[in-house]
Coordinates of N, CA and C and ligand atoms in Angstrom, one line a residue:
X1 N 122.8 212.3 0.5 CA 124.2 212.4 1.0 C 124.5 211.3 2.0
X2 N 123.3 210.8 2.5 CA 123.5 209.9 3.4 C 123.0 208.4 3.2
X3 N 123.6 208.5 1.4 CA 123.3 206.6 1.2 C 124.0 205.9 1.6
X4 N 125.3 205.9 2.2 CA 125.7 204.8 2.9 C 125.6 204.8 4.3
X5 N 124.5 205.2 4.7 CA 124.6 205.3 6.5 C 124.9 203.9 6.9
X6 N 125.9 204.1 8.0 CA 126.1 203.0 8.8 C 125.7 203.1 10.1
X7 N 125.1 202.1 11.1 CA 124.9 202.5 12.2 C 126.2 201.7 13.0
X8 N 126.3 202.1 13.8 CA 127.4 201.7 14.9 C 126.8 201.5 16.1
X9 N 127.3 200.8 16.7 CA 127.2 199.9 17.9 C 127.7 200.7 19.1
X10 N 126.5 201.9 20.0 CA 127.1 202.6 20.7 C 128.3 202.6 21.4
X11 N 127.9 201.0 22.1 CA 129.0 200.5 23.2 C 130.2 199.8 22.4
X12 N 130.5 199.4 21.5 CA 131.8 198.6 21.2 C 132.1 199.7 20.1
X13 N 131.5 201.0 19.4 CA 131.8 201.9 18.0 C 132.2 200.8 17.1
X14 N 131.3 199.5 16.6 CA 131.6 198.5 16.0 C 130.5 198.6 14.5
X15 N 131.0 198.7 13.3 CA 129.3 198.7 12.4 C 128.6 197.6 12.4
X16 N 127.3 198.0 12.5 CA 126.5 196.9 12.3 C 126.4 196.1 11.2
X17 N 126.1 194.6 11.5 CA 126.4 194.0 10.1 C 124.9 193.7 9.9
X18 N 124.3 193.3 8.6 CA 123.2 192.4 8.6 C 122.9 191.3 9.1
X19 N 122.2 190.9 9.6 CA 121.9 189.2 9.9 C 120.5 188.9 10.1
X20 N 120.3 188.0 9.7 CA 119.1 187.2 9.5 C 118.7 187.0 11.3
X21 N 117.6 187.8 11.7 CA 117.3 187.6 12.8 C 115.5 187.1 12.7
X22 N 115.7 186.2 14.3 CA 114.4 185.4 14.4 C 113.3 186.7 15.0
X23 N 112.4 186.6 14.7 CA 111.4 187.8 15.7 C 110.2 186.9 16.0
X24 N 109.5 186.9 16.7 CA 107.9 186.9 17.4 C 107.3 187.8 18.0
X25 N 106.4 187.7 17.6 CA 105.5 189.6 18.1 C 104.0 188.7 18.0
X26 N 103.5 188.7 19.0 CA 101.7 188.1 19.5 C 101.7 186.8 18.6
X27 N 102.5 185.9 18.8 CA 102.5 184.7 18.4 C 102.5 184.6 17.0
X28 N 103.3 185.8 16.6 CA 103.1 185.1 14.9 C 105.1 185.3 15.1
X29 N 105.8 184.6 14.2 CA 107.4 184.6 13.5 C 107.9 185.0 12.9
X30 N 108.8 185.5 12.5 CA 109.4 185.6 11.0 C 110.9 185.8 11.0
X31 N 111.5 185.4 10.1 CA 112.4 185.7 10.2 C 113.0 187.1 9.1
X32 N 114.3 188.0 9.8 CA 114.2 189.5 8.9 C 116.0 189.7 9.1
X33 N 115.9 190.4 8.0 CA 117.4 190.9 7.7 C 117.5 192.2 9.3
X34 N 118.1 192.2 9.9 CA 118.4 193.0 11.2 C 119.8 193.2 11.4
X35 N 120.2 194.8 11.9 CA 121.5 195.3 11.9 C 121.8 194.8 13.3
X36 N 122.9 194.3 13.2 CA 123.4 193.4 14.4 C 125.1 193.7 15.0
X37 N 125.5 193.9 16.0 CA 126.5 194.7 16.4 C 127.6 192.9 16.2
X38 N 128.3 193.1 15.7 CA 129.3 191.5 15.6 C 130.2 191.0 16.9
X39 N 130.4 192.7 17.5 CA 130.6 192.2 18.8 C 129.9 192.0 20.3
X40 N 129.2 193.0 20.3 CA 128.3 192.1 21.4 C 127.0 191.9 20.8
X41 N 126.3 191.8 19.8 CA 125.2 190.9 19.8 C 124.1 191.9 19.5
X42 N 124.2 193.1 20.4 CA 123.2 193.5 20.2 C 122.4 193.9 18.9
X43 N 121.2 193.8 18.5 CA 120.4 194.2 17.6 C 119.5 195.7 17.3
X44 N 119.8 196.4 16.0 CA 119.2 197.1 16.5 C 117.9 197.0 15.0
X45 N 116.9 197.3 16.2 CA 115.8 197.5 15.1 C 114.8 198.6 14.7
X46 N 115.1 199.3 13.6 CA 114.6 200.0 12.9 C 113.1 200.9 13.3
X47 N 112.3 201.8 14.0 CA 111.4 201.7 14.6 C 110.5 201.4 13.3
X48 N 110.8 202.0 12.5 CA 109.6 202.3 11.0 C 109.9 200.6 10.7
X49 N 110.2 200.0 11.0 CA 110.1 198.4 10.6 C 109.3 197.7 11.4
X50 N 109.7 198.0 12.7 CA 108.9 197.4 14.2 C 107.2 198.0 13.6
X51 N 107.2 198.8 13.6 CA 105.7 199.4 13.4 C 104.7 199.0 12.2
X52 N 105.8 199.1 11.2 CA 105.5 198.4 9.8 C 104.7 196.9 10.0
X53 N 105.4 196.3 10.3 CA 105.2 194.8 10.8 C 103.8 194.6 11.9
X54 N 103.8 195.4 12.6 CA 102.9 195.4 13.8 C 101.4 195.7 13.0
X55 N 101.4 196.5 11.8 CA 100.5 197.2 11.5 C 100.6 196.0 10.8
X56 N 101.1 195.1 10.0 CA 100.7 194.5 9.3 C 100.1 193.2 9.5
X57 N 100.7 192.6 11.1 CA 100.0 191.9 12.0 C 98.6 191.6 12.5
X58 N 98.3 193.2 13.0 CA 97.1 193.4 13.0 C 96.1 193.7 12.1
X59 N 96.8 194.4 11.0 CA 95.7 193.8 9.9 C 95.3 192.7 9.6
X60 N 96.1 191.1 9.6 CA 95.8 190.4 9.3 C 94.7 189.6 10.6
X61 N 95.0 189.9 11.6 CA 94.4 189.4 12.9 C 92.8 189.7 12.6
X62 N 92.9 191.2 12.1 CA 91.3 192.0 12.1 C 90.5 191.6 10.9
X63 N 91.0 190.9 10.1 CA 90.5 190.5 8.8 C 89.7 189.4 9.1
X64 N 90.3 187.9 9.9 CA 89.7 187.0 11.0 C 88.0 187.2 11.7
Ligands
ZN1 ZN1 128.3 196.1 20.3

């Protein structure tokens, strides 16, 4: 029921749009599609993405 969730932008009640955002996390980069408020900027990121990534980081670090 909830395939079109949108998130909104607490402070401005603005929806978030996609945008291509920069990240760095322990010196590695990437760039990722990230929900981004159009009016003030803010970004919001997904925790199950943040974690995803991080696990995937460190797997690659521990393989080394
Ligand atoms: Zn905003």
């Amino acid at each position: 029921m909830a395939e079109n969730e949108q998130m909104i932008c607490y402070r401005c009640q603005k929806e978030l749009q996609p945008a291509k955002t920069y990240l760095s996390y322990l010196g590695h980069s990437f760039f990722t599609d990230m929900l981004k408020c159009p009016e003030c900027g803010e970004v919001y990121i997904p925790e199950e993405l943040v974690k995803g990534r991080i696990a995937e980081v460190e797997m690659q670090l521990e393989d080394k």
